PDB file of C-alpha atoms in Angstrom:
ATOM      1  CA  MET A  29       5.472  20.878 -12.860  1.00 63.00           C
ATOM      2  CA  PRO A  30       6.288  18.037 -14.787  1.00 67.00           C
ATOM      3  CA  TYR A  31       5.782  17.773 -18.676  1.00 70.00           C
ATOM      4  CA  ARG A  32       3.358  15.009 -18.223  1.00 66.00           C
ATOM      5  CA  GLU A  33       1.066  17.101 -16.083  1.00 65.00           C
ATOM      6  CA  ARG A  34       0.918  19.690 -18.612  1.00 72.00           C
ATOM      7  CA  LEU A  35      -0.356  17.295 -21.162  1.00 84.00           C
ATOM      8  CA  GLN A  36      -3.105  16.406 -18.740  1.00 90.00           C
ATOM      9  CA  PRO A  37      -5.279  19.553 -17.759  1.00 93.00           C
ATOM     10  CA  TRP A  38      -8.637  17.974 -16.519  1.00 95.00           C
ATOM     11  CA  VAL A  39      -8.234  16.979 -12.711  1.00 96.00           C
ATOM     12  CA  LEU A  40     -10.715  14.524 -10.797  1.00 98.00           C
ATOM     13  CA  VAL A  41     -10.771  16.144  -7.189  1.00 98.00           C
ATOM     14  CA  ARG A  42     -12.251  14.739  -3.872  1.00 98.00           C
ATOM     15  CA  LEU A  43     -13.896  17.231  -1.796  1.00 98.00           C
ATOM     16  CA  LEU A  44     -13.122  16.656   1.749  1.00 98.00           C
ATOM     17  CA  PRO A  45     -14.277  18.385   4.959  1.00 97.00           C
ATOM     18  CA  LYS A  46     -13.069  21.892   6.122  1.00 96.00           C
ATOM     19  CA  MET A  47     -12.397  23.083   2.677  1.00 96.00           C
ATOM     20  CA  GLN A  48      -9.773  20.429   1.853  1.00 98.00           C
ATOM     21  CA  ASN A  49      -9.531  18.185  -1.324  1.00 98.00           C
ATOM     22  CA  ILE A  50      -7.383  15.531  -2.951  1.00 97.00           C
ATOM     23  CA  ARG A  51      -6.377  15.224  -6.239  1.00 96.00           C
ATOM     24  CA  VAL A  52      -7.199  11.685  -7.319  1.00 97.00           C
ATOM     25  CA  ALA A  53      -5.974  11.682 -11.030  1.00 96.00           C
ATOM     26  CA  ARG A  54      -5.333  13.721 -14.119  1.00 95.00           C
ATOM     27  CA  PHE A  55      -6.617  13.259 -17.636  1.00 96.00           C
ATOM     28  CA  ARG A  56      -5.878  14.599 -21.415  1.00 95.00           C
ATOM     29  CA  SER A  57      -9.664  14.958 -22.142  1.00 96.00           C
ATOM     30  CA  ARG A  58     -12.799  16.196 -20.259  1.00 97.00           C
ATOM     31  CA  SER A  59     -14.840  13.206 -21.521  1.00 98.00           C
ATOM     32  CA  ASP A  60     -12.280  10.853 -19.698  1.00 98.00           C
ATOM     33  CA  ALA A  61     -12.426  12.577 -16.644  1.00 98.00           C
ATOM     34  CA  GLU A  62     -16.086  12.857 -16.415  1.00 98.00           C
ATOM     35  CA  GLY A  63     -16.068   9.250 -17.180  1.00 98.00           C
ATOM     36  CA  HIS A  64     -13.965   8.325 -14.078  1.00 98.00           C
ATOM     37  CA  LEU A  65     -16.232  10.913 -12.184  1.00 98.00           C
ATOM     38  CA  LEU A  66     -19.290   8.852 -12.881  1.00 98.00           C
ATOM     39  CA  ALA A  67     -17.434   5.610 -11.705  1.00 98.00           C
ATOM     40  CA  TYR A  68     -16.033   7.131  -8.541  1.00 98.00           C
ATOM     41  CA  ARG A  69     -19.631   8.481  -7.571  1.00 98.00           C
ATOM     42  CA  ARG A  70     -21.011   4.903  -7.973  1.00 98.00           C
ATOM     43  CA  LEU A  71     -18.270   3.386  -6.085  1.00 98.00           C
ATOM     44  CA  MET A  72     -18.249   6.085  -3.190  1.00 98.00           C
ATOM     45  CA  PRO A  73     -21.861   7.694  -3.128  1.00 97.00           C
ATOM     46  CA  ASN A  74     -21.220   9.400  -0.047  1.00 97.00           C
ATOM     47  CA  ASP A  75     -18.097  11.300  -1.050  1.00 98.00           C
ATOM     48  CA  GLN A  76     -18.227  14.434  -3.037  1.00 98.00           C
ATOM     49  CA  PHE A  77     -16.111  14.552  -6.506  1.00 98.00           C
ATOM     50  CA  ILE A  78     -15.754  17.439  -9.190  1.00 98.00           C
ATOM     51  CA  VAL A  79     -13.771  17.707 -12.384  1.00 98.00           C
ATOM     52  CA  ILE A  80     -11.832  21.027 -13.038  1.00 98.00           C
ATOM     53  CA  PHE A  81      -9.703  22.363 -15.619  1.00 96.00           C
ATOM     54  CA  ASP A  82      -6.467  23.036 -14.319  1.00 92.00           C
ATOM     55  CA  PRO A  83      -4.087  24.643 -17.133  1.00 85.00           C
ATOM     56  CA  VAL A  84      -0.528  25.153 -16.728  1.00 73.00           C
ATOM     57  CA  LEU A  85       0.861  28.451 -17.917  1.00 67.00           C
ATOM     58  CA  PRO A  86       4.340  29.032 -19.283  1.00 63.00           C
ATOM     59  CA  ILE A  87       6.783  30.643 -16.838  1.00 61.00           C
ATOM     60  CA  GLU A  88       6.895  33.678 -18.705  1.00 62.00           C
ATOM     61  CA  HIS A  89       2.931  34.238 -18.145  1.00 60.00           C
ATOM     62  CA  GLN A  90       3.030  33.326 -14.286  1.00 61.00           C
ATOM     63  CA  LEU A  91       3.233  36.249 -11.892  1.00 61.00           C
ATOM     64  CA  LYS A  92       6.963  37.143 -10.867  1.00 59.00           C
ATOM     65  CA  THR A  93       7.982  38.528  -7.513  1.00 56.00           C
ATOM     66  CA  HIS A  94      10.083  41.696  -7.582  1.00 52.00           C
TER      67      HIS A  94
END
């Protein structure tokens, strides 16, 4: 994952049918993500959006396959 994405752990996600989703944008702060969430809900009231925290673990903490 690029360094820029590691600095932006809050993700705005659009939920789609059949358990699919689209990552709309990434944010540094939760309040920025929630502000955009409110705007998207007003612009597209029939769609579902959520904010998630998607931290990036350093490589040494990720699971390794042997």
